[in-house]
PDB file of C-alpha atoms in Angstrom:
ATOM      1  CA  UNK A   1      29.112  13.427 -20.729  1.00  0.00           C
ATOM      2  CA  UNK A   2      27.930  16.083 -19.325  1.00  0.00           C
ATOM      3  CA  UNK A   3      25.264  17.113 -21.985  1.00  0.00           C
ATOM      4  CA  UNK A   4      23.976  14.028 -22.572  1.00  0.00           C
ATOM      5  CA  UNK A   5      23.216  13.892 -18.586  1.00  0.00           C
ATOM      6  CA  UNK A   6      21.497  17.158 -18.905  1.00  0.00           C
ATOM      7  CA  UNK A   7      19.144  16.020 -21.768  1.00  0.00           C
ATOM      8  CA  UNK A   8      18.390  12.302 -19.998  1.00  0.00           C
ATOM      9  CA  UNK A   9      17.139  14.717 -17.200  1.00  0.00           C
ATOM     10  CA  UNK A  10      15.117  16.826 -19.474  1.00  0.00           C
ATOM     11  CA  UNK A  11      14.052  13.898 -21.361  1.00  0.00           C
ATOM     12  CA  UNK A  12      12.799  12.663 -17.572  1.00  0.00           C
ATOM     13  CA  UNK A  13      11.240  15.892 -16.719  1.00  0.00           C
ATOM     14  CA  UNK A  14       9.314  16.400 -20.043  1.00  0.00           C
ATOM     15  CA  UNK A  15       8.106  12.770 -18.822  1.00  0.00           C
ATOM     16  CA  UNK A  16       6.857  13.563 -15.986  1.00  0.00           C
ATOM     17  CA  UNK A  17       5.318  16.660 -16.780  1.00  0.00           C
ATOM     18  CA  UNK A  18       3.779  14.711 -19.951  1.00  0.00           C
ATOM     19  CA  UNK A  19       2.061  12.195 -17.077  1.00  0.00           C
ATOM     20  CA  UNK A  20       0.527  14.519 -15.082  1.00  0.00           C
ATOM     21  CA  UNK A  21      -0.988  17.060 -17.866  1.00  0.00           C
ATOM     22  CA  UNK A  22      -2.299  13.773 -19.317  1.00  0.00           C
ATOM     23  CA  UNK A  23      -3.975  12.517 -15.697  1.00  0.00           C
ATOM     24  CA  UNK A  24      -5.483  16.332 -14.972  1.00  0.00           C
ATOM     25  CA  UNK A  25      -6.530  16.482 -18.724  1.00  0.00           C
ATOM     26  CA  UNK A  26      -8.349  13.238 -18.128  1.00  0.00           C
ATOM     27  CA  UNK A  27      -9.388  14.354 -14.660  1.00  0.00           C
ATOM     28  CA  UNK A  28     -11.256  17.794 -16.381  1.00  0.00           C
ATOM     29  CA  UNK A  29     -12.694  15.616 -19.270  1.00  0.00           C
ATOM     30  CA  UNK A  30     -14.080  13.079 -16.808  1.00  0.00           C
ATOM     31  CA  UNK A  31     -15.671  16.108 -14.730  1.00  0.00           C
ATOM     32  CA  UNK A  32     -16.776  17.754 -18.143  1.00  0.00           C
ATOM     33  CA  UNK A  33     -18.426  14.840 -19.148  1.00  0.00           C
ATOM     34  CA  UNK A  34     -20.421  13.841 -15.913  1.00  0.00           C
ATOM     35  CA  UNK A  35     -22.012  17.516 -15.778  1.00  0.00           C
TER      36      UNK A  35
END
């Protein structure tokens, strides 16, 4: 039980990391693009 907590909270943190790499990515590319 134990282990499969640990991965559902990695699994959550790789989310969330995953979400905001993708919104800054798209935040540089928008900047990028309007220069």
């Amino acid at each position: 039980m134990k282990d499969s907590l640990s991965v559902e909270a990695l699994a959550m943190l790789a989310f969330g990391i995953a979400i905001l790499y993708g919104n800054l990515a798209r935040y540089v590319y928008i900047a990028i693009k309007k220069k």
